[in-house]
mmCIF file with all atom_site columns, C-alpha atoms in Angstrom:
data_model
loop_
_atom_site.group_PDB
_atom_site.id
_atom_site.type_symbol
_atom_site.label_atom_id
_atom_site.label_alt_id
_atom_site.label_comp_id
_atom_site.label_asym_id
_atom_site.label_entity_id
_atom_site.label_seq_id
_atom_site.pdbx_PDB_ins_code
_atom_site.Cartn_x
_atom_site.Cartn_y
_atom_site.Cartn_z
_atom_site.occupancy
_atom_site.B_iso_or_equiv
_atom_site.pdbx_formal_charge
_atom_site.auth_seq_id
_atom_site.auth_comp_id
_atom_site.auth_asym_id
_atom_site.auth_atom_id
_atom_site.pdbx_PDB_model_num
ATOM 1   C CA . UNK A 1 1   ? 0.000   0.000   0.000  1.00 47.00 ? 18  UNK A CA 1
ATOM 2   C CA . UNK A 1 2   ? 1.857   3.587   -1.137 1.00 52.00 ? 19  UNK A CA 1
ATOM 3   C CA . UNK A 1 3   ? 1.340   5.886   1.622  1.00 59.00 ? 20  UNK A CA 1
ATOM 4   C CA . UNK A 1 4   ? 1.019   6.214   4.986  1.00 73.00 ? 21  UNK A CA 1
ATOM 5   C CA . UNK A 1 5   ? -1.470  4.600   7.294  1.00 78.00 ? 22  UNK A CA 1
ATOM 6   C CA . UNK A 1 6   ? -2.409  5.271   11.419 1.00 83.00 ? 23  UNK A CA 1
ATOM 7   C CA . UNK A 1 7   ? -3.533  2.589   13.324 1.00 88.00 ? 24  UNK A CA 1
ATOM 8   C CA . UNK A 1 8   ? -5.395  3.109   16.207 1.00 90.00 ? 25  UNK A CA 1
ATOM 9   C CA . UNK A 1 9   ? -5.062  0.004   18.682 1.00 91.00 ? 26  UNK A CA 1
ATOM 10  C CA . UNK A 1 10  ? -7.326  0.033   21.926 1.00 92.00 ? 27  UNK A CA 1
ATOM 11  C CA . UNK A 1 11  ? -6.983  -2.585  24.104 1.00 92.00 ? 28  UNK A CA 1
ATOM 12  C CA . UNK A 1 12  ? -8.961  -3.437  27.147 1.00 90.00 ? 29  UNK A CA 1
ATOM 13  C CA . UNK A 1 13  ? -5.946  -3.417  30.400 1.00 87.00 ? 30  UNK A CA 1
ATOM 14  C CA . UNK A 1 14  ? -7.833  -6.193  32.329 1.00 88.00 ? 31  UNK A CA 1
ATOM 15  C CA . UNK A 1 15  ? -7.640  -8.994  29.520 1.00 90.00 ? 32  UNK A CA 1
ATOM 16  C CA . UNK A 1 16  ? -5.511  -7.862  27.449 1.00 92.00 ? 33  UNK A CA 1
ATOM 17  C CA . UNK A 1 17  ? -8.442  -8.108  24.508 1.00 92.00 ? 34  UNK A CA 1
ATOM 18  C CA . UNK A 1 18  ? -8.098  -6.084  21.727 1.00 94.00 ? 35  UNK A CA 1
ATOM 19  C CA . UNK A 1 19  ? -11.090 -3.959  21.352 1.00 92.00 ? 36  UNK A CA 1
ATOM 20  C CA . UNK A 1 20  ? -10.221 -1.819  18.458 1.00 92.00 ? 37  UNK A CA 1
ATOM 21  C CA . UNK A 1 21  ? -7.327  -1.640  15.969 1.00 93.00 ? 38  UNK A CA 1
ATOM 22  C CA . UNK A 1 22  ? -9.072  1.245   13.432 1.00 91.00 ? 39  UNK A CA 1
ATOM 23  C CA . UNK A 1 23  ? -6.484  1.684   10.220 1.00 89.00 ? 40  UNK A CA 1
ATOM 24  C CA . UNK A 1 24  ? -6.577  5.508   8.217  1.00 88.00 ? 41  UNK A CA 1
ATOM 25  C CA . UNK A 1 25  ? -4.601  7.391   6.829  1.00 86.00 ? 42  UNK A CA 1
ATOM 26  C CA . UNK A 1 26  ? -4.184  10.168  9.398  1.00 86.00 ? 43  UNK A CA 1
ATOM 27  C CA . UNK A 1 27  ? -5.623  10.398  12.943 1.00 85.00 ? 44  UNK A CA 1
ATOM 28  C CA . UNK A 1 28  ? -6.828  13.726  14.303 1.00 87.00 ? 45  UNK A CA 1
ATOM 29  C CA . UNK A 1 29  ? -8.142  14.351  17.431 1.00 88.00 ? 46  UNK A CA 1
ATOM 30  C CA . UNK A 1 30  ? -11.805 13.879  16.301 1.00 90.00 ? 47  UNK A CA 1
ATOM 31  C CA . UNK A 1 31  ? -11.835 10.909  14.211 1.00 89.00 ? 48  UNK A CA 1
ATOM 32  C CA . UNK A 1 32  ? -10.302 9.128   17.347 1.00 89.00 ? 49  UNK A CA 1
ATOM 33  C CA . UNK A 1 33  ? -12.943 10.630  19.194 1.00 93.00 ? 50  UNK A CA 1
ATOM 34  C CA . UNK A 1 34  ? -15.325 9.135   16.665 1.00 93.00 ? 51  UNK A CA 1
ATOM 35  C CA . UNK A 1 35  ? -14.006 5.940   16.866 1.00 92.00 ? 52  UNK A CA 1
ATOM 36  C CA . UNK A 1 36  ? -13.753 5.969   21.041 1.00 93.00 ? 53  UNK A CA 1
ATOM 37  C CA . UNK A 1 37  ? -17.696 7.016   20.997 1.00 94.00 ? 54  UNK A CA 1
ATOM 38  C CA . UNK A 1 38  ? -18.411 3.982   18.704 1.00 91.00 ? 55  UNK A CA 1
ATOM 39  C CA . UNK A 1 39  ? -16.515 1.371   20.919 1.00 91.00 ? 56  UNK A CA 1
ATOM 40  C CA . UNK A 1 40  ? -18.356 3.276   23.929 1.00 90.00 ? 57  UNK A CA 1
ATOM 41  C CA . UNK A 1 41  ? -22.349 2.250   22.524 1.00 88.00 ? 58  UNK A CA 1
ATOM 42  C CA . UNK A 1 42  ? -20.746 -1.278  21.697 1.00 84.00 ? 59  UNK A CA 1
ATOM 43  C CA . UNK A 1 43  ? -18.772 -1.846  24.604 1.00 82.00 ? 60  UNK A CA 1
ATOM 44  C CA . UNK A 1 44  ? -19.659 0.342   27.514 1.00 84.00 ? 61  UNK A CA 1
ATOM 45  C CA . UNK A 1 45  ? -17.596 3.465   28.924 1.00 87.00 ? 62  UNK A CA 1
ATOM 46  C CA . UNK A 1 46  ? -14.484 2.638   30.639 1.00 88.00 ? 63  UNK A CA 1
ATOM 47  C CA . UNK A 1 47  ? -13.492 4.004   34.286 1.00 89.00 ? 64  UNK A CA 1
ATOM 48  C CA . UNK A 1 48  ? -10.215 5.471   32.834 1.00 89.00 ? 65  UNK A CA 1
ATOM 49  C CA . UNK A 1 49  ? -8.126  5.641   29.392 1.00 91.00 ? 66  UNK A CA 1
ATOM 50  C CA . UNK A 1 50  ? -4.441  5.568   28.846 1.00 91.00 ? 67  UNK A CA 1
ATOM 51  C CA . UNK A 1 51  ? -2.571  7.190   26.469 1.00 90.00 ? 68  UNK A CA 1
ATOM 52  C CA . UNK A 1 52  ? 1.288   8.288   25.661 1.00 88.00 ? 69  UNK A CA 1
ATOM 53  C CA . UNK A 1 53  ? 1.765   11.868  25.001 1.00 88.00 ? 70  UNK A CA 1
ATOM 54  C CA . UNK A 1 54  ? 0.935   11.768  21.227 1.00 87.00 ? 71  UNK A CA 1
ATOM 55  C CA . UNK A 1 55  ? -0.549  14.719  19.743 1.00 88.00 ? 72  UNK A CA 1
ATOM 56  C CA . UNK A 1 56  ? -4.238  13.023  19.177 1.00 87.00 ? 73  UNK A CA 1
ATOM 57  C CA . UNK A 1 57  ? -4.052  11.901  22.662 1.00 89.00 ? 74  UNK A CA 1
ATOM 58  C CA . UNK A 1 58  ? -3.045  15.361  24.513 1.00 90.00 ? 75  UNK A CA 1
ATOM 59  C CA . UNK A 1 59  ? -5.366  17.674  21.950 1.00 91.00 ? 76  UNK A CA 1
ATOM 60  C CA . UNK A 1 60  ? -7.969  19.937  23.724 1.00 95.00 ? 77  UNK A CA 1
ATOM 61  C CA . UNK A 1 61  ? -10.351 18.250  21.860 1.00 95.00 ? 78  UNK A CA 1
ATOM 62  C CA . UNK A 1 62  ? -9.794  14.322  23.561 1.00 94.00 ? 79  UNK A CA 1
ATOM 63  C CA . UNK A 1 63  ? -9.048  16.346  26.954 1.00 96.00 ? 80  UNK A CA 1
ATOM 64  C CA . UNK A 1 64  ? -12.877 17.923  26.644 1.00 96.00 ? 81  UNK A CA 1
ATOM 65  C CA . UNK A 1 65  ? -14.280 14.729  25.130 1.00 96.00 ? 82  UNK A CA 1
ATOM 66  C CA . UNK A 1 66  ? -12.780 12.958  28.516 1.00 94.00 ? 83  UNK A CA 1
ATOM 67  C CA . UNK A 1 67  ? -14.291 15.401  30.739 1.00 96.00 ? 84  UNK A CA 1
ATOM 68  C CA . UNK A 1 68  ? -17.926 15.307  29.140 1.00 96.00 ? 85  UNK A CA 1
ATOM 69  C CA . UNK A 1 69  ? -17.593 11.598  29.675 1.00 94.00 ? 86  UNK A CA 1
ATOM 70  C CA . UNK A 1 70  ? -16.323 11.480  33.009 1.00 94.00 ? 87  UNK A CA 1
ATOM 71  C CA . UNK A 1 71  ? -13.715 9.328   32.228 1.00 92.00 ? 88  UNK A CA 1
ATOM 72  C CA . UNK A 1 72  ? -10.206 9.795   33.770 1.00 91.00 ? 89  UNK A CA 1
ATOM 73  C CA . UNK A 1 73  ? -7.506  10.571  31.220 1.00 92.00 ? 90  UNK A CA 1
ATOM 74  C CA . UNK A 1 74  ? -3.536  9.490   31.732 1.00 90.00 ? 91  UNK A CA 1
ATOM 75  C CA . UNK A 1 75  ? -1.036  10.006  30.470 1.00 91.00 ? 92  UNK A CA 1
ATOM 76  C CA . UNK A 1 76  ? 2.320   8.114   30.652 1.00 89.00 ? 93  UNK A CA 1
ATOM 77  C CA . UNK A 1 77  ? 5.531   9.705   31.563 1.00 91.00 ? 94  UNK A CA 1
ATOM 78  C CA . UNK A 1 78  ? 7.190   11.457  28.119 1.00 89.00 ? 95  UNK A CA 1
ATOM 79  C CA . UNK A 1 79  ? 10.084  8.880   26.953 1.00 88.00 ? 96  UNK A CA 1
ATOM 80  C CA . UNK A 1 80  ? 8.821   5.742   29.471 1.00 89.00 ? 97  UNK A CA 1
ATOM 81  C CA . UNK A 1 81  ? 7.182   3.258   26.720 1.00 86.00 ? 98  UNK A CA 1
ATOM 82  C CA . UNK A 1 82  ? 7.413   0.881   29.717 1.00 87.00 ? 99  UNK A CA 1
ATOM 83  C CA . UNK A 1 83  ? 4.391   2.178   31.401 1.00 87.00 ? 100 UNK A CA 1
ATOM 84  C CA . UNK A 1 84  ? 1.969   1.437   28.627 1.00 87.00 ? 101 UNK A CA 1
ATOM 85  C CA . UNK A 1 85  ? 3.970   -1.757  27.826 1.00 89.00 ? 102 UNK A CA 1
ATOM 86  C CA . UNK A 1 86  ? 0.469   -3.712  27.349 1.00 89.00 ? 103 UNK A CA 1
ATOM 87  C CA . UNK A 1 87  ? -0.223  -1.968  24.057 1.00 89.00 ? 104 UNK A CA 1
ATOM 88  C CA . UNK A 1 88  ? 3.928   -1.805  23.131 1.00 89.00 ? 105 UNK A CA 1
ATOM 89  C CA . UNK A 1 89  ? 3.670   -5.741  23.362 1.00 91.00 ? 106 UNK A CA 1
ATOM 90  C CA . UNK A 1 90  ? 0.039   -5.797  21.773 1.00 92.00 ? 107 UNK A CA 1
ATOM 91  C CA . UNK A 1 91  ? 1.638   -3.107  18.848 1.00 89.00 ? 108 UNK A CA 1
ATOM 92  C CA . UNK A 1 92  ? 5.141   -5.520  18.516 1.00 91.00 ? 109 UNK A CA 1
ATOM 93  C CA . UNK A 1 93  ? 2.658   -8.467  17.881 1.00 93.00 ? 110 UNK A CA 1
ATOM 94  C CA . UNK A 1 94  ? 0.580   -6.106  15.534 1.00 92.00 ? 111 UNK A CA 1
ATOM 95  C CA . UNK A 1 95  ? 3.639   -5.611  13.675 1.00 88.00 ? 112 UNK A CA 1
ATOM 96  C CA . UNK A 1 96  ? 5.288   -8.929  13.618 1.00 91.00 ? 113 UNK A CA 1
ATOM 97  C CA . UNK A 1 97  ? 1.855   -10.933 12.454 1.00 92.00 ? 114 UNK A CA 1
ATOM 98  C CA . UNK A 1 98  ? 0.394   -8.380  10.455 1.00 90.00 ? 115 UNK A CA 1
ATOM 99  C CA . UNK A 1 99  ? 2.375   -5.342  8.884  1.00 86.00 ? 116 UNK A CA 1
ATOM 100 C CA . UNK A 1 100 ? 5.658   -7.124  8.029  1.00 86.00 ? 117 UNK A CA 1
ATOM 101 C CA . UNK A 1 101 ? 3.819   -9.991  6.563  1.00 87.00 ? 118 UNK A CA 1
ATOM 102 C CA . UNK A 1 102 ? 1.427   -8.735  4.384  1.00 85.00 ? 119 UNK A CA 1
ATOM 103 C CA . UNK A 1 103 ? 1.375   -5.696  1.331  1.00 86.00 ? 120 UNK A CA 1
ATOM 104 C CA . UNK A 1 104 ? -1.562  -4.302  1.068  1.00 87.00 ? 121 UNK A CA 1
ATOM 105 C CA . UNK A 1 105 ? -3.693  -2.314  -1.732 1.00 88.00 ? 122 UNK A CA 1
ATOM 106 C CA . UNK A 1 106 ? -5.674  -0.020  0.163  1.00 88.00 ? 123 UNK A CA 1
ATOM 107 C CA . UNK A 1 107 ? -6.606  1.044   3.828  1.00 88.00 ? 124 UNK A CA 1
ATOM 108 C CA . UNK A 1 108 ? -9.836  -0.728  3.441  1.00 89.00 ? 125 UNK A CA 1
ATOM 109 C CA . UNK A 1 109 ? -8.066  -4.020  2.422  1.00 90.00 ? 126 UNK A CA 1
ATOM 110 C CA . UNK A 1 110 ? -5.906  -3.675  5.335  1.00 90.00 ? 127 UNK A CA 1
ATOM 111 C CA . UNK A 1 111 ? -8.561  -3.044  7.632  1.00 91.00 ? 128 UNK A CA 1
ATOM 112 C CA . UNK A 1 112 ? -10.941 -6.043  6.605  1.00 90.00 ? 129 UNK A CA 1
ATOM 113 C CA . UNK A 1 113 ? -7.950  -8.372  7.461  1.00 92.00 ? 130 UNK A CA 1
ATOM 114 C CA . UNK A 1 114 ? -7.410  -6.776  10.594 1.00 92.00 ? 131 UNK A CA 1
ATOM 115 C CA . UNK A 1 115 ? -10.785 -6.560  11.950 1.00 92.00 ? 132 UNK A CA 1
ATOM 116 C CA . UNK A 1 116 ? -10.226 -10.834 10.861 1.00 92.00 ? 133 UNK A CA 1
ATOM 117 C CA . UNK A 1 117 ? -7.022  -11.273 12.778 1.00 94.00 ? 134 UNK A CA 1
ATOM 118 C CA . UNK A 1 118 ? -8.361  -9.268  15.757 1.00 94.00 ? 135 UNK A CA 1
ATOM 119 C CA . UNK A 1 119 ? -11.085 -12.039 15.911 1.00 92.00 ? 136 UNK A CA 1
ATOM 120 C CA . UNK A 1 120 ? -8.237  -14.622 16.025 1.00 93.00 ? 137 UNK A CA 1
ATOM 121 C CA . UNK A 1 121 ? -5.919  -12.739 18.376 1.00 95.00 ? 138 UNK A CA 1
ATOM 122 C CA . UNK A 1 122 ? -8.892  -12.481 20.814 1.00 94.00 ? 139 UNK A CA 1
ATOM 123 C CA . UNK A 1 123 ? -10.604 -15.753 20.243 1.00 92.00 ? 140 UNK A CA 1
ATOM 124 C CA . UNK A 1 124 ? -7.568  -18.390 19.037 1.00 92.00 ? 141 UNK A CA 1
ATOM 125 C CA . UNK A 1 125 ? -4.641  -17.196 19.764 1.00 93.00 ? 142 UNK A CA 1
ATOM 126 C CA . UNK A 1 126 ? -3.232  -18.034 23.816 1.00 94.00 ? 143 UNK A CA 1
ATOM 127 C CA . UNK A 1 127 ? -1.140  -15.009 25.582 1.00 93.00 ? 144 UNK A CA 1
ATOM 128 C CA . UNK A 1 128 ? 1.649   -16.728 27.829 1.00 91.00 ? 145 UNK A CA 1
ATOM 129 C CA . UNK A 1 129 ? 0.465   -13.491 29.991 1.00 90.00 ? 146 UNK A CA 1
ATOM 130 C CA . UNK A 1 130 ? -2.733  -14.356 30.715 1.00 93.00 ? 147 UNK A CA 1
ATOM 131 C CA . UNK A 1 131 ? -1.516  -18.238 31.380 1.00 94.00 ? 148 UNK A CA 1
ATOM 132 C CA . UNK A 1 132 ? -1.725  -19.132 27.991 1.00 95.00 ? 149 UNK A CA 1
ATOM 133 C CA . UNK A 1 133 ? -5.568  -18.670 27.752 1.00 95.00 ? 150 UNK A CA 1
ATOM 134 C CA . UNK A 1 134 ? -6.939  -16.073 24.718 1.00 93.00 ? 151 UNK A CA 1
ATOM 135 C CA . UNK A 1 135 ? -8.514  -12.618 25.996 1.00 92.00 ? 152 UNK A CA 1
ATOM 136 C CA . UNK A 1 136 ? -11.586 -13.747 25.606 1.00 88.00 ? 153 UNK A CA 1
ATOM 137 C CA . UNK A 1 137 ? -10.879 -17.122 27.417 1.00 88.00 ? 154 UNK A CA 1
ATOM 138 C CA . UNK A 1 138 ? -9.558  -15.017 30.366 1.00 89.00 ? 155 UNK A CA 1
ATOM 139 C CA . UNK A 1 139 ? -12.532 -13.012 30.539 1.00 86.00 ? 156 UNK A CA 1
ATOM 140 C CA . UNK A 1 140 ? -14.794 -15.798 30.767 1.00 83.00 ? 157 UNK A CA 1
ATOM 141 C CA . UNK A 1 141 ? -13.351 -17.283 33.550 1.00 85.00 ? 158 UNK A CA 1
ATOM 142 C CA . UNK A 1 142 ? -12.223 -14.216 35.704 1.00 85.00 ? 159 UNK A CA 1
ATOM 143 C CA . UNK A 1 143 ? -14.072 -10.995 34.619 1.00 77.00 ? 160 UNK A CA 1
ATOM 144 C CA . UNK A 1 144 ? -17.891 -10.164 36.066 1.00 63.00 ? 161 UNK A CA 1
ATOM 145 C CA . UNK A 1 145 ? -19.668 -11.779 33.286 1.00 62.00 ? 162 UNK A CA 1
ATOM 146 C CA . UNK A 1 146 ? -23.199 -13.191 32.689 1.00 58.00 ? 163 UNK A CA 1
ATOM 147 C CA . UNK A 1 147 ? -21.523 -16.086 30.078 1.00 57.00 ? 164 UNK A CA 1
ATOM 148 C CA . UNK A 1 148 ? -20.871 -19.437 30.559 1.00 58.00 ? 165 UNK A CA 1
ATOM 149 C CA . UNK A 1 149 ? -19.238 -20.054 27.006 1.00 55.00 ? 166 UNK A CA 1
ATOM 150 C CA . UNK A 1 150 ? -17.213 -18.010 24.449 1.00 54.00 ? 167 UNK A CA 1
ATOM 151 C CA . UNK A 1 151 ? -20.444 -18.261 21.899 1.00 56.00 ? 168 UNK A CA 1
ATOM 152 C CA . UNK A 1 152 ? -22.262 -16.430 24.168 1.00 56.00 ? 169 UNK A CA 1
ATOM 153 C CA . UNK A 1 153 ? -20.029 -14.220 24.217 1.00 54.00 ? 170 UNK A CA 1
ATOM 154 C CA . UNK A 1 154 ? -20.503 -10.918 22.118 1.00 53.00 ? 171 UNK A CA 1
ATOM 155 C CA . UNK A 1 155 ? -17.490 -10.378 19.986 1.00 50.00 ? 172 UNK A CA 1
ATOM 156 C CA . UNK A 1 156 ? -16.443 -7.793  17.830 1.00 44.00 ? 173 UNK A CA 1
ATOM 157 C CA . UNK A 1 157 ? -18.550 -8.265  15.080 1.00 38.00 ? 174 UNK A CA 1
ATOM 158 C CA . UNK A 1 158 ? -21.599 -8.388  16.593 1.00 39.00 ? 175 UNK A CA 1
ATOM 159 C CA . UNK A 1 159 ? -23.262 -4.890  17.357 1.00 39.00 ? 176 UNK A CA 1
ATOM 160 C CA . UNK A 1 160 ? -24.962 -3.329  19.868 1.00 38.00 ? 177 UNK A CA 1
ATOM 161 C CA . UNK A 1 161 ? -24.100 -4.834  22.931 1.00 37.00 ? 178 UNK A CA 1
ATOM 162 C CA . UNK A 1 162 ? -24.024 -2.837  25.866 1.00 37.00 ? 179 UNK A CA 1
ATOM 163 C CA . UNK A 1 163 ? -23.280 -5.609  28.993 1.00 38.00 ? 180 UNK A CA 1
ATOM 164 C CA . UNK A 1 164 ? -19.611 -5.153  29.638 1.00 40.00 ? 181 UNK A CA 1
ATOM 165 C CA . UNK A 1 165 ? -17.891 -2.688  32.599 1.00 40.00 ? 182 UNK A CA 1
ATOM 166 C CA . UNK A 1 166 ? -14.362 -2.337  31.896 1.00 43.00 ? 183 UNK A CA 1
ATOM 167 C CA . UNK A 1 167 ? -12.257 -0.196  34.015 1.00 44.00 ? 184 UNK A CA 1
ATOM 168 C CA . UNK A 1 168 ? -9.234  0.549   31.542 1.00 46.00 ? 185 UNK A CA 1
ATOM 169 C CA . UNK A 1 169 ? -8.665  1.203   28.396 1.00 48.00 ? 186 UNK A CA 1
ATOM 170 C CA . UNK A 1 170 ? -5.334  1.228   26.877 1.00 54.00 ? 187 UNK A CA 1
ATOM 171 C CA . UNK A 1 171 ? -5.146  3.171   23.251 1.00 53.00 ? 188 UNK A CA 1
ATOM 172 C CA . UNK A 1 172 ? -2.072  3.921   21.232 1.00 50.00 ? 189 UNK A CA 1
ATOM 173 C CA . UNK A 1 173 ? -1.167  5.255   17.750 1.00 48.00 ? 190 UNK A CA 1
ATOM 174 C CA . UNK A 1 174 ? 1.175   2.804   16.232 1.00 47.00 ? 191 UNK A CA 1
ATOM 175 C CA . UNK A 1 175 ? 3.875   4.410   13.810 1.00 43.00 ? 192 UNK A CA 1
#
């Protein structure tokens, strides 16, 4: 693909699930915003969001958008990638299974087979942090959940779900 693409990766900090990876072409302040109030009416609002000092991330705009939401904005110490180092693992896997293995036409292409390996990273695919169980597996069995089984279980692709508390969010722009 000629060009350069953002990808927005949001991941949940209790089970390590990976709630959003969104792929553009640029990210400003209010097409993150866009995409944070569509994981919100699938998802649920989180407690608090965590960010590195990006530009999207410490814009007026996401400050305000925090506030109206009552939802606790922090930030990471400038030059300490070790703080977030959820998402810097979750954005080294991105990278290693998805961007240095595949070409692709267009940001919609790319996207399509994200939104596919997501499925798999969440689903399939064990973390050796999580004791080799997959997000979702994790969630199951320790979050506050009304499931008994991963089909019952509303993932990604499904909309308009509304039955999960989350106290964390994790978001990063990859470069």
């Amino acid at each position: 693909m000629g060009g350069k693409f953002v990808p927005l990766n949001v991941i949940d900090d209790f089970n390590r699930e990976a709630l959003m990876v969104t792929v553009n072409n640029s990210l400003p302040a209010q097409r993150m915003i866009n995409e944070l109030d569509n994981l919100i009416q699938w998802r649920g609002k989180p407690e608090r969001i965590r960010v590195d000092n990006g530009p999207e991330f410490i814009a007026q705009k996401m400050k305000d958008w925090c506030q109206n939401n009552q939802i606790e904005l922090t930030y990471i110490q400038p030059g300490k990638p070790s703080q977030n180092s959820l998402i810097e693992r979750f954005n080294r896997t991105f990278r290693q299974e998805v961007l240095d293995c595949y070409m692709f036409e267009s940001t919609r292409q790319m996207q399509n087979y994200v939104n596919a390996w997501i499925w798999i990273y969440n689903n399939e695919r064990p973390h050796s942090g999580l004791n080799y169980m997959t997000p979702i597996g994790f969630l199951l069995k320790y979050g506050k959940l009304n499931f008994e089984t991963a089909e019952e279980f509303p993932i990604f692709q499904q909309e308009k779900f509304k039955i999960i508390d989350w106290n964390s969010l994790v978001l990063n722009v990859a470069n």
